[in-house]
Short mmCIF file of C-alpha atoms in Angstrom, two decimals:
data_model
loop_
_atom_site.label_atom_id
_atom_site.label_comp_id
_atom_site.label_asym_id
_atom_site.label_seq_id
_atom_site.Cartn_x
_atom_site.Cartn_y
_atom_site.Cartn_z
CA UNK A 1 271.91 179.48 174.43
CA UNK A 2 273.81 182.14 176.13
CA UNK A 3 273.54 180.08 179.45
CA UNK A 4 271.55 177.32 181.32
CA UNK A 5 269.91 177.15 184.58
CA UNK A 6 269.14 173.20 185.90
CA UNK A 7 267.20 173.47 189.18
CA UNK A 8 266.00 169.88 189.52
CA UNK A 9 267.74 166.62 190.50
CA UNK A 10 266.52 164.94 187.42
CA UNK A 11 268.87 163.83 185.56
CA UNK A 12 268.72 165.26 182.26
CA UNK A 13 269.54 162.33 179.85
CA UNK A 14 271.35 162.52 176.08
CA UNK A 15 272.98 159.96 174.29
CA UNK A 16 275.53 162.97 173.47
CA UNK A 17 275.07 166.69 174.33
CA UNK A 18 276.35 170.18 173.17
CA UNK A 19 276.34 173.60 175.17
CA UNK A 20 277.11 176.07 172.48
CA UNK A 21 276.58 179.88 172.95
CA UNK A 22 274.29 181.91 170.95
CA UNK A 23 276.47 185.06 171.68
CA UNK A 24 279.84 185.43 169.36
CA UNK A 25 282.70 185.45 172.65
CA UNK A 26 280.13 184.94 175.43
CA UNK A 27 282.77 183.57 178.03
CA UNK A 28 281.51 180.10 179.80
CA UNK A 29 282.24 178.73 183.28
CA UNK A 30 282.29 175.08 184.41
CA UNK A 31 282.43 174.48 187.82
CA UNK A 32 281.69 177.65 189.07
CA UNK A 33 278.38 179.92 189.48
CA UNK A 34 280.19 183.00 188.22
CA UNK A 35 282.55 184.32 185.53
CA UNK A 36 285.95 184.92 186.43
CA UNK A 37 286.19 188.96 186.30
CA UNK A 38 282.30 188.85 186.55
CA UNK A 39 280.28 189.72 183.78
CA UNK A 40 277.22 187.69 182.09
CA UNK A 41 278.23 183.99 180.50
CA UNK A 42 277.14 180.43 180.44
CA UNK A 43 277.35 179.20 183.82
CA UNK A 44 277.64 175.29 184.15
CA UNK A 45 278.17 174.95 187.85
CA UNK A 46 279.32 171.72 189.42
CA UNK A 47 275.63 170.84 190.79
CA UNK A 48 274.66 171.12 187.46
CA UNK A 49 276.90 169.00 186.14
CA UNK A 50 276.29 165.85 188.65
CA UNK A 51 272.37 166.10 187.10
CA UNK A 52 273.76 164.82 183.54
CA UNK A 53 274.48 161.42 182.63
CA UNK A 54 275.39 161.14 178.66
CA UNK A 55 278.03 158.97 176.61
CA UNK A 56 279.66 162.47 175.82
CA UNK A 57 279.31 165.83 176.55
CA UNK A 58 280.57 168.88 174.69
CA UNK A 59 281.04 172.46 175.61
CA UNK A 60 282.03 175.15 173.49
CA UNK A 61 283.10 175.30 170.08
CA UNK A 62 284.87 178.16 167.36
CA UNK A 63 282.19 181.09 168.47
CA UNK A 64 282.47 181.63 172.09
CA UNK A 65 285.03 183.08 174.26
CA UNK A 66 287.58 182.03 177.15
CA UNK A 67 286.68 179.24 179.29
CA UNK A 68 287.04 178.62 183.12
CA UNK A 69 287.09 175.23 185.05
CA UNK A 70 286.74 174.68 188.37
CA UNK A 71 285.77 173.49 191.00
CA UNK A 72 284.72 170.18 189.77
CA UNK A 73 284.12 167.02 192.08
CA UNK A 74 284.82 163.28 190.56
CA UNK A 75 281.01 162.60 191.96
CA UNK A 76 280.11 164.98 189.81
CA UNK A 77 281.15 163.84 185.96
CA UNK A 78 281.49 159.69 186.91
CA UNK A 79 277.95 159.43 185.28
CA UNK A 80 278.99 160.89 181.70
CA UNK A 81 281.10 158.77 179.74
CA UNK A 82 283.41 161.30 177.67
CA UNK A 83 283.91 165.29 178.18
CA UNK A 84 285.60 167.71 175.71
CA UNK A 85 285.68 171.38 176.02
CA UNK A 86 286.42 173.71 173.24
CA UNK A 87 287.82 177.45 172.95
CA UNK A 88 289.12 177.44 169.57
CA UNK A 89 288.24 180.55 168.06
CA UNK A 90 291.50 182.73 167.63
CA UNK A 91 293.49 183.93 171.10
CA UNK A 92 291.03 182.25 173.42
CA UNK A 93 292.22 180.22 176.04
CA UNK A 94 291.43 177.75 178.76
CA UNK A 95 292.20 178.40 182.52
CA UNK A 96 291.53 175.73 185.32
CA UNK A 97 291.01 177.94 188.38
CA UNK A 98 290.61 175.88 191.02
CA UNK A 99 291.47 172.10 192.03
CA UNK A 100 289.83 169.72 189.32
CA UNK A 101 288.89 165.93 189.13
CA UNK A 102 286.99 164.29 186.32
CA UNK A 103 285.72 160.58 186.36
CA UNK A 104 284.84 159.75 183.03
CA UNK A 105 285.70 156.89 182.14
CA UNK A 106 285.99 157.46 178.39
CA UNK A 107 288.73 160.71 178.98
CA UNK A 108 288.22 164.00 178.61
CA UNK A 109 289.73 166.52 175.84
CA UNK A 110 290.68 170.53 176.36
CA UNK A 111 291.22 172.10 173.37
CA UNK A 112 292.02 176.20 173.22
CA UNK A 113 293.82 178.65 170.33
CA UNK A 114 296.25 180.06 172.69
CA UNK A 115 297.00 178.46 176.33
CA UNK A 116 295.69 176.26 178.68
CA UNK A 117 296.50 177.29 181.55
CA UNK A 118 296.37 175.02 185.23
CA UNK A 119 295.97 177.42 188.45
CA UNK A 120 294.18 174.27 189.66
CA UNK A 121 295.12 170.52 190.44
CA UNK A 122 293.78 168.49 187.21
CA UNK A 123 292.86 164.70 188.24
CA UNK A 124 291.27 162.54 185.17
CA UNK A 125 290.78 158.91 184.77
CA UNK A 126 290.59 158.34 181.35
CA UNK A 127 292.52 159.27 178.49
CA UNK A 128 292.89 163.05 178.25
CA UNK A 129 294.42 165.49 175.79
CA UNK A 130 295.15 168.82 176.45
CA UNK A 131 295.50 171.13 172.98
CA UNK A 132 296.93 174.31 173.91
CA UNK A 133 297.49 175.29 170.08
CA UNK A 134 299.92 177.88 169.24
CA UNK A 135 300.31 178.79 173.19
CA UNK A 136 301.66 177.37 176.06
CA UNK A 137 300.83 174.95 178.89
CA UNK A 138 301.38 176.37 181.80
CA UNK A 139 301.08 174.60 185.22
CA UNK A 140 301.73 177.23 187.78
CA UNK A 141 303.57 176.76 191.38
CA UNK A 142 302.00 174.13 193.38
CA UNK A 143 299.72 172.75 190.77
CA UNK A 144 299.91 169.15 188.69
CA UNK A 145 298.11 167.27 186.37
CA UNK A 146 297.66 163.19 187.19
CA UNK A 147 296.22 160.61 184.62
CA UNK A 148 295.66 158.36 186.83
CA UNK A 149 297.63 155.81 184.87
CA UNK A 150 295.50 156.77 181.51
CA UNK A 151 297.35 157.75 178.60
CA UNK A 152 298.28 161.44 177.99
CA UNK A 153 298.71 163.61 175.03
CA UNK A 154 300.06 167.65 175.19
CA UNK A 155 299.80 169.52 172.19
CA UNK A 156 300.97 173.25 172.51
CA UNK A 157 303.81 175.49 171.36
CA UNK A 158 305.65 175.59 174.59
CA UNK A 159 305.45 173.95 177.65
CA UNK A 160 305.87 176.03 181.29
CA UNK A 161 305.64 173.72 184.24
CA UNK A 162 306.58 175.84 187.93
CA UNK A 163 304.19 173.36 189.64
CA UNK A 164 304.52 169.68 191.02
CA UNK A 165 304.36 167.91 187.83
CA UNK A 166 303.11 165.26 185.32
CA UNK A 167 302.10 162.77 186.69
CA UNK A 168 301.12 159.66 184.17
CA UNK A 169 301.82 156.44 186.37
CA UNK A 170 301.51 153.49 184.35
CA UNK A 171 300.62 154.89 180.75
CA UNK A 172 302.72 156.53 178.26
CA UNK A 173 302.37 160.12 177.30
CA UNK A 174 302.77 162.00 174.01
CA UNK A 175 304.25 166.04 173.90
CA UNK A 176 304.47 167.80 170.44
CA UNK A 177 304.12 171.00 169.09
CA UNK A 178 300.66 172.65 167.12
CA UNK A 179 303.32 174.23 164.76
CA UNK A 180 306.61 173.08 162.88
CA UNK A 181 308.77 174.37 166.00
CA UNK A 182 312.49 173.41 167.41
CA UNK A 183 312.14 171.28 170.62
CA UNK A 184 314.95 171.59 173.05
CA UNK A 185 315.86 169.15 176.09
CA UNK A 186 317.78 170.56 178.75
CA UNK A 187 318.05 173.87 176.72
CA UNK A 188 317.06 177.56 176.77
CA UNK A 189 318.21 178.08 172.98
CA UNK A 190 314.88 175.96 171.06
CA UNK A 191 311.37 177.40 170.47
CA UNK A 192 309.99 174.78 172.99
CA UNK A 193 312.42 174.44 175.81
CA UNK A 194 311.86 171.56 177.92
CA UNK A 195 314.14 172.43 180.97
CA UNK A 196 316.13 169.72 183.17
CA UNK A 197 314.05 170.37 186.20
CA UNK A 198 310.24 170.59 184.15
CA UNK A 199 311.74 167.05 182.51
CA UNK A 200 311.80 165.65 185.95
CA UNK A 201 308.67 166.55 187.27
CA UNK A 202 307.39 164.16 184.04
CA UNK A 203 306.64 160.47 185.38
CA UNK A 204 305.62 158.64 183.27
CA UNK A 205 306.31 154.82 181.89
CA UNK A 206 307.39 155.71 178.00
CA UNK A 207 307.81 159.50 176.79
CA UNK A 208 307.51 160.49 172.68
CA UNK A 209 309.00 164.27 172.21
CA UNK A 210 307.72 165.37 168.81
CA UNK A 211 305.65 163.89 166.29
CA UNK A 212 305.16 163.13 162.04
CA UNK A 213 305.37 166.34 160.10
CA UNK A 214 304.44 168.76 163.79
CA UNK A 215 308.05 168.98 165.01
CA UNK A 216 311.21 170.42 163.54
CA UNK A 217 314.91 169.72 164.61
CA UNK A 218 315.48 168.25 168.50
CA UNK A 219 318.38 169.01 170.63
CA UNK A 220 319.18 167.36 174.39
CA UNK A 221 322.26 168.87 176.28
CA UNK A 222 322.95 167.65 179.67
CA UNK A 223 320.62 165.29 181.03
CA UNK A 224 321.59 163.20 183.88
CA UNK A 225 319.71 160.28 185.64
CA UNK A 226 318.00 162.67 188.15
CA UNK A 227 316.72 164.31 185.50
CA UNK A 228 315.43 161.48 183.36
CA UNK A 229 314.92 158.33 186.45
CA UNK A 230 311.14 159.33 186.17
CA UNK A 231 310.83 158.11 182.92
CA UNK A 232 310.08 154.56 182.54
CA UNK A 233 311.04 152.88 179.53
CA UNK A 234 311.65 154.20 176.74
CA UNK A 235 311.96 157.71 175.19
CA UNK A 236 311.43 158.54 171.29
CA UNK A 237 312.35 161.35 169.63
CA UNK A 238 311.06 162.38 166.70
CA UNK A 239 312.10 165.00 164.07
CA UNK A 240 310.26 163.76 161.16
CA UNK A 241 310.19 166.96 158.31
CA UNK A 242 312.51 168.05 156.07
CA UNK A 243 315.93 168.97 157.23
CA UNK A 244 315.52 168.59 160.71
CA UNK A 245 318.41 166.44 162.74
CA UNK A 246 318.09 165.11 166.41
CA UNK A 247 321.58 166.71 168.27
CA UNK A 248 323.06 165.32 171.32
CA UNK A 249 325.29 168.11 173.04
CA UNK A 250 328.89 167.28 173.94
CA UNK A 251 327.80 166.75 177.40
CA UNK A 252 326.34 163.59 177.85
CA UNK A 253 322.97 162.77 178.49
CA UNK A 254 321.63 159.50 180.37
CA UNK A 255 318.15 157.85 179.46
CA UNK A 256 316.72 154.34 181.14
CA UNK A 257 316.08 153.90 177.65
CA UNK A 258 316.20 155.59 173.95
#
């Protein structure tokens, strides 16, 4: 369907449900009643959301277009297990637009071609990966993302945080590229630069830059404890393909733990 229209309190009940669109690129909203820009779309609002309860919902897929996401109460998803929302067709993206927070319990999944981007606060309490693909994540000026101590994992091809932070508490998180790229700490020479500042608005209690055969070569230049305190435990990097090295710059570095 090209878009849905729940007017009663009743729950509607599914072991697992899908929202796909009918219409190739037909954009789709959750959150809000509109479409960002205006324009016709699927239109999951908030109100609409708090009527399901399912073990896991899905929205979107390869066939429709840009999705928006927000506002979004925690009242709202607590009564559906899992929540994963898909843009993947080439160039599309995912934008939270306003202030976020999900309560599944289960986690919830955002995965887009190109970018995810955060003009909104994004609270979860469950696992949750965010797949930017061959973009960026980008969390703009006053805006964070907390896990509320559940694990995290970023997958994208560069990382842009101008707002408050990461914010993983107890769990670990994972950060590695869609494609084989460079990853840089402390640098402004690597494909994905991970600058001093963005590295210590990360806290989290273990931190694993790269991953099996998805990055390439790692270098860290100048990374002292302010940079690094909020990182508890221990720190792996990993630059496992061919011919790719892990460099420490002349400068030192310092780590709670490597």
């Amino acid at each position: 369907v090209d878009d849905v229209d729940f007017q009663s309190s009743s729950d509607v009940k599914a072991g697992n449900l899908d929202f796909r669109v009918f219409t190739p690129n037909t954009k789709v909203s959750v959150g809000a009643s509109t479409i960002p820009g205006g324009g016709a779309g699927m239109k999951l609002t908030d109100t609409e959301i708090g009527y399901i309860t399912t073990g896991a919902l899905t929205i979107g897929d390869s066939f429709n277009g840009d999705i928006s996401i927000g506002p979004i109460l925690n009242t709202s998803t607590d009564q559906i297990g899992f929540m994963q929302m898909i843009a993947s067709q080439a160039t599309r993206k995912i934008t939270v637009i306003d202030d976020v927070v999900f309560g599944m319990a289960n986690g919830l999944t955002l995965t887009a071609s190109s970018n995810i981007n955060l003009g909104g606060d994004l609270t979860t309490h469950g696992v949750t990966k965010l797949d930017a693909g061959s973009g960026t994540l980008t969390i703009v000026a006053g805006k964070s993302i907390s896990t509320t101590n559940q694990h995290l994992t970023i997958t994208a091809d560069d990382l842009d945080i101008a707002g408050s932070g990461i914010t993983v508490g107890t769990a670990d998180t994972e950060l590695h590229t869609q494609t084989l790229r460079t990853i840089g700490v402390g640098t402004a020479s690597q494909q994905m630069d991970i600058s001093k500042t963005e590295l210590q608005k990360i806290s989290t209690v273990g931190l694993t830059l790269g991953a099996r055969y998805m990055s390439k070569s790692i270098r860290v230049e100048n990374i002292d404890a302010s940079n690094s305190n909020n990182i508890v435990g221990m720190l792996t990097l990993m630059a496992v393909t061919d011919q790719s090295q892990i460099t420490f710059a002349a400068t030192a570095s310092t780590f709670t733990s490597l």
